[in-house]
Short mmCIF file of N, CA and C in Angstrom, two decimals:
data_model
loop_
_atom_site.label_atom_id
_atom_site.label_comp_id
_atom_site.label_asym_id
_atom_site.label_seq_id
_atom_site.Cartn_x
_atom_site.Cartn_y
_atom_site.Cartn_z
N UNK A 1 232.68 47.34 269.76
CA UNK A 1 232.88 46.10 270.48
C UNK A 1 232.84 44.96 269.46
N UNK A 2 233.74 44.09 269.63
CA UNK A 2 233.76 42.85 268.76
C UNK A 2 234.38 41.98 269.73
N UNK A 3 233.52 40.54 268.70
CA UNK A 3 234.59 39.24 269.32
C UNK A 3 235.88 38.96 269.18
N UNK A 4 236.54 38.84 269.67
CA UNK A 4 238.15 38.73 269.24
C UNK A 4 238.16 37.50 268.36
N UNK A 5 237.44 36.34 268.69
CA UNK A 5 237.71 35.48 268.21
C UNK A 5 237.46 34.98 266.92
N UNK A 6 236.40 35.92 266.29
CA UNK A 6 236.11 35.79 264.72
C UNK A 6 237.47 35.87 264.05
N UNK A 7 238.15 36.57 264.22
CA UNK A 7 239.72 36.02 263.46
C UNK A 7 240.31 35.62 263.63
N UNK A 8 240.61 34.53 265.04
CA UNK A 8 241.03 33.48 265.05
C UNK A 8 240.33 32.48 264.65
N UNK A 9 238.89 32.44 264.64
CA UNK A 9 238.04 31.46 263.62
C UNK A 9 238.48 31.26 262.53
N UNK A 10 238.37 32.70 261.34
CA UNK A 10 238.63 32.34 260.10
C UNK A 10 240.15 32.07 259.86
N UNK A 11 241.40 32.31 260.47
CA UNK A 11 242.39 31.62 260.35
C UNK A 11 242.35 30.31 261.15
N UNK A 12 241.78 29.58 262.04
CA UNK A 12 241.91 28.35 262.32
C UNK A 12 241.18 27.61 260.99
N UNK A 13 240.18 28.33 260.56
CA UNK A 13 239.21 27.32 259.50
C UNK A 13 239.92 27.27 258.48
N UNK A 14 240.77 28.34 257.21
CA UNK A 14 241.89 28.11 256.64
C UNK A 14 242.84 26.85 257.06
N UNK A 15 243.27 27.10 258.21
CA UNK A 15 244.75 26.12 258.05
C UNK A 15 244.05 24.42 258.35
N UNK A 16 242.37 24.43 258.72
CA UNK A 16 241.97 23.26 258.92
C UNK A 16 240.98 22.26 258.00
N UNK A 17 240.68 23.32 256.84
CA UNK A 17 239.55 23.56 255.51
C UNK A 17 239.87 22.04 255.50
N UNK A 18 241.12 21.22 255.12
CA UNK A 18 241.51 20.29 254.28
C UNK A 18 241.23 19.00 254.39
N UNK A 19 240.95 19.51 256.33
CA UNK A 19 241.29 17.96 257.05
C UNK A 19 240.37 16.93 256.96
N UNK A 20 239.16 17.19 257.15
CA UNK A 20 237.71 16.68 257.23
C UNK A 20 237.43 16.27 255.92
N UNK A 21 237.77 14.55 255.25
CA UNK A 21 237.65 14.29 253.87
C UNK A 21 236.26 14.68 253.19
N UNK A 22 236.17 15.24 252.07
CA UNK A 22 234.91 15.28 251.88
C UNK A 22 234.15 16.34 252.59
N UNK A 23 234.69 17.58 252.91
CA UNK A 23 234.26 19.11 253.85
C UNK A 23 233.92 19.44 252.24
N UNK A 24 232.93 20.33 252.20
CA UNK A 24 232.62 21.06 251.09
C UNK A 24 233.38 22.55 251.35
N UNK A 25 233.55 22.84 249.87
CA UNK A 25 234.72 24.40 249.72
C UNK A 25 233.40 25.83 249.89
N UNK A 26 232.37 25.35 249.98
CA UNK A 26 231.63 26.34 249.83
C UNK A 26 231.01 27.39 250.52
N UNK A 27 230.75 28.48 250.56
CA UNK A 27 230.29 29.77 251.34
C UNK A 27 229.74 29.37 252.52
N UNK A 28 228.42 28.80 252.13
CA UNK A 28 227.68 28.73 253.22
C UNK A 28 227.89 27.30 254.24
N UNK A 29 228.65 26.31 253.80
CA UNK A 29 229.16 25.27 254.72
C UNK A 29 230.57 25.90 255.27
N UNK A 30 231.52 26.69 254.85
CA UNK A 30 232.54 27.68 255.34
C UNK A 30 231.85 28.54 256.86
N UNK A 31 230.53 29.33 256.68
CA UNK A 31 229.91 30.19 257.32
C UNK A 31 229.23 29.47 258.31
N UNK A 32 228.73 28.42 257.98
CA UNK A 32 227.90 27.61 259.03
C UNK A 32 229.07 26.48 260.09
N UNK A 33 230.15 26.50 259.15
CA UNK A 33 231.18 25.76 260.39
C UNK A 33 231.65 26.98 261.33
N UNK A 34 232.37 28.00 260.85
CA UNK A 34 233.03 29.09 261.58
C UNK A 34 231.70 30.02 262.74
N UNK A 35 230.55 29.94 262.39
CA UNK A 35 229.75 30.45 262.69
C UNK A 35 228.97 29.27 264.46
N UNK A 36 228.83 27.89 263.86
CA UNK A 36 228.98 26.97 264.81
C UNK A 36 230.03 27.04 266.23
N UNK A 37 231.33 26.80 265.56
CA UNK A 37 232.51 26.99 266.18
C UNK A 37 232.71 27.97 267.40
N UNK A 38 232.31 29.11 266.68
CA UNK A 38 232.11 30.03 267.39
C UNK A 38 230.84 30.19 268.60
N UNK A 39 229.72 29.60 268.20
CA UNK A 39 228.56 29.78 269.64
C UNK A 39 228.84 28.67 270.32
N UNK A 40 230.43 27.68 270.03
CA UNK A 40 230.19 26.82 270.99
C UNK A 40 231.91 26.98 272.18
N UNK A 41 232.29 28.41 271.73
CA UNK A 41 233.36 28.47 272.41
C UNK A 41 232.77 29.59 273.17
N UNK A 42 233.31 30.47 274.41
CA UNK A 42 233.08 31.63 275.35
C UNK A 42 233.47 32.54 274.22
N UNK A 43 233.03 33.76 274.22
CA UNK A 43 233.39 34.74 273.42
C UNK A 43 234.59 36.01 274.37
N UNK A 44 235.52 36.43 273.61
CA UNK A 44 236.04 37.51 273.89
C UNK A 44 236.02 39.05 273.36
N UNK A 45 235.24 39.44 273.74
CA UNK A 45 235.21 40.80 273.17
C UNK A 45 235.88 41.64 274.09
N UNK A 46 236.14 42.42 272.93
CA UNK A 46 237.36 43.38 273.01
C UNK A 46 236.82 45.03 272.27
N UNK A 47 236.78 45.93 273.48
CA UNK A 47 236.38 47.28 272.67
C UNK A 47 237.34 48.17 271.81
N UNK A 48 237.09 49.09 271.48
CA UNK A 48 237.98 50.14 271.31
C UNK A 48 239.17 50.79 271.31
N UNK A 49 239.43 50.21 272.41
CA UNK A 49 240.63 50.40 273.50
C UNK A 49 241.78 50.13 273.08
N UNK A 50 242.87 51.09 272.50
CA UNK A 50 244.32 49.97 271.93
C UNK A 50 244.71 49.05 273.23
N UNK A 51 244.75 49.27 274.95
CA UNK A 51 245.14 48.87 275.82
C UNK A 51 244.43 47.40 275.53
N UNK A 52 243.33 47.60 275.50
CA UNK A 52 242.30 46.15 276.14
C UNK A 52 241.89 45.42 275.03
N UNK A 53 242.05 45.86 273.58
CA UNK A 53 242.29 45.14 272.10
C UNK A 53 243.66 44.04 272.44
N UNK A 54 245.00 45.12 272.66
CA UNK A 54 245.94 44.11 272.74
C UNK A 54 246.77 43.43 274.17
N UNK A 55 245.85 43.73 275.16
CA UNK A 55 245.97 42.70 275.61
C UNK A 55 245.09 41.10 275.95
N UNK A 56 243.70 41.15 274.63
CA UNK A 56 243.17 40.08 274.31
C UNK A 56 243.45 39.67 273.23
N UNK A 57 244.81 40.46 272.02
CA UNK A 57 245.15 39.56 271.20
C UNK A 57 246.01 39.20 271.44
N UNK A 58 246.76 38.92 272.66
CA UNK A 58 248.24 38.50 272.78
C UNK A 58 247.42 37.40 273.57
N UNK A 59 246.64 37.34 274.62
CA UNK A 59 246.02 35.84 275.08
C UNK A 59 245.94 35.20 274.38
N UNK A 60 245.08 35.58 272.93
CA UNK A 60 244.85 34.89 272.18
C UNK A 60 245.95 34.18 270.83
N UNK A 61 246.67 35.11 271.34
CA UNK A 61 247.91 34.08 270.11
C UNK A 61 248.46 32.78 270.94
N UNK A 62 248.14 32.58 272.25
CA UNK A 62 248.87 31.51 272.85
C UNK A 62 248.14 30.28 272.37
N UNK A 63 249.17 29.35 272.31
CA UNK A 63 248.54 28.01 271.53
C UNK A 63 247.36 27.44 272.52
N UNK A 64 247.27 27.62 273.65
CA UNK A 64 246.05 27.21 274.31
C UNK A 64 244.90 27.71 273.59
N UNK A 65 244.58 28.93 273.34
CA UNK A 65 243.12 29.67 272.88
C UNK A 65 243.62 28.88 271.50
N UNK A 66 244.32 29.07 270.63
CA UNK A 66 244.19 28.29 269.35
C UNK A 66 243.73 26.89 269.12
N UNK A 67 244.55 26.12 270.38
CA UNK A 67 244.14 24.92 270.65
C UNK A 67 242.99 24.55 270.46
N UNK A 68 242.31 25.37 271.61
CA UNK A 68 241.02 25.23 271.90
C UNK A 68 240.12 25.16 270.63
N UNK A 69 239.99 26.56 270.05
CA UNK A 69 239.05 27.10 268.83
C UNK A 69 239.76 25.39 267.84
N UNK A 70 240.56 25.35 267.50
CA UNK A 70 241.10 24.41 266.38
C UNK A 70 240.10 23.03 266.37
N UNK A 71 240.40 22.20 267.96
CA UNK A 71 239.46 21.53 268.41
C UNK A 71 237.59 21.85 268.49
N UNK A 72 237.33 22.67 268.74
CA UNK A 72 235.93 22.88 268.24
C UNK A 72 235.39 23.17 266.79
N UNK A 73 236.34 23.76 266.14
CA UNK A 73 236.57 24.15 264.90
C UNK A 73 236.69 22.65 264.02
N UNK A 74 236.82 22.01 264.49
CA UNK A 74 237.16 20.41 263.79
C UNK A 74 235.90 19.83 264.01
N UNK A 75 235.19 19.66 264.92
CA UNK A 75 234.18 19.46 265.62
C UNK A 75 232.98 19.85 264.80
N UNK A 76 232.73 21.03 264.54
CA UNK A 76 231.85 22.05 264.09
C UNK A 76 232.05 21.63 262.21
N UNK A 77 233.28 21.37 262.02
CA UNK A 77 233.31 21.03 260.39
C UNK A 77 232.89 19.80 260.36
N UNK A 78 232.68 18.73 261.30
CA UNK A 78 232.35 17.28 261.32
C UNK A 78 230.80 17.42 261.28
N UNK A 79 230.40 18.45 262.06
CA UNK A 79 228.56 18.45 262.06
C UNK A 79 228.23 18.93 260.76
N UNK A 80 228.66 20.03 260.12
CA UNK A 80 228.17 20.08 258.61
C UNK A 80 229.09 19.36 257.45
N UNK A 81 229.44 18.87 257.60
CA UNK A 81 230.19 17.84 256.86
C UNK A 81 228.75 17.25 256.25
N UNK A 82 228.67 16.13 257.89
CA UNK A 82 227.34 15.53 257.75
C UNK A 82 226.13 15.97 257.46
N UNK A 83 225.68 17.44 258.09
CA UNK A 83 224.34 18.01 257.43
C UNK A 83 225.00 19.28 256.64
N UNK A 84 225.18 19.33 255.44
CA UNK A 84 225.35 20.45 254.63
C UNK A 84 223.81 20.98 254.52
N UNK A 85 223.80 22.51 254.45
CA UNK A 85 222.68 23.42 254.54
C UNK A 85 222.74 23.66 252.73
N UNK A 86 223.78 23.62 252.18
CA UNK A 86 223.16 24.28 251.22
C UNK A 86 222.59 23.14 249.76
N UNK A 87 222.48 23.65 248.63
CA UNK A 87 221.85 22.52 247.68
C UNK A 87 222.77 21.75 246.83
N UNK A 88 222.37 20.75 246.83
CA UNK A 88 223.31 19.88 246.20
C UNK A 88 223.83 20.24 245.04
N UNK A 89 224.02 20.71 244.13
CA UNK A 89 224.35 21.64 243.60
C UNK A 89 225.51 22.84 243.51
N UNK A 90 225.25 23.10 244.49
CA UNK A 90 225.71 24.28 244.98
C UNK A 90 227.37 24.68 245.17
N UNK A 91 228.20 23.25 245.93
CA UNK A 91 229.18 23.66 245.95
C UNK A 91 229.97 22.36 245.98
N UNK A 92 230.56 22.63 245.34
CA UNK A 92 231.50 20.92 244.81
C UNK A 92 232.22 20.75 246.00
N UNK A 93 232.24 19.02 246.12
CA UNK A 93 232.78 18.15 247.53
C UNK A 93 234.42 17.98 247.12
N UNK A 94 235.25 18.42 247.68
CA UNK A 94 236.49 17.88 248.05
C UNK A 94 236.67 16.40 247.85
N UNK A 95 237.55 16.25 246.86
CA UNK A 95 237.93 14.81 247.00
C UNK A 95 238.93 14.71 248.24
N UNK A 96 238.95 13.59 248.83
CA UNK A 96 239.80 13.08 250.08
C UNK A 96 239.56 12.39 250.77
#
């Protein structure tokens, strides 16, 4: 059993890394946005099943579920933007 939506996470957080001036490139502000994002959307899990796998990844390619995640996903990079977890140090800030 898995969430379906962990890989629409990490491809929404890719195509959105850029937007948020000043998002840090680093592991654990990467993990703590996608990880956010995620406990603040419904989860879809999807078992085993080739039947019931793909018919929750075809919901999920519709631009609504992308929509959605993209918008929280923006959201979730704005809260650690502002509180980065890891050390200053640690992972160089994006100019932008």
């Amino acid at each position: 059993m898995k969430n379906a939506l962990e890989e629409i996470a990490d491809e929404v957080y890719e195509q959105l890394r850029a937007r948020p001036a000043g998002f840090c490139a680093c592991a654990q502000c990467r993990d703590d946005a996608i990880t956010r994002a995620l406990n603040k959307i419904r989860p879809r899990y999807i078992s085993g099943s080739p039947i019931g796998s793909a018919v929750t990844r075809v919901a999920l390619s519709q631009r609504q579920a992308r929509a959605e995640m993209s918008v929280v996903m923006l959201e979730a990079m704005q809260v650690v933007r502002t509180n980065p977890r890891h050390l200053s140090g640690r992972g160089a800030l994006r100019a932008g």
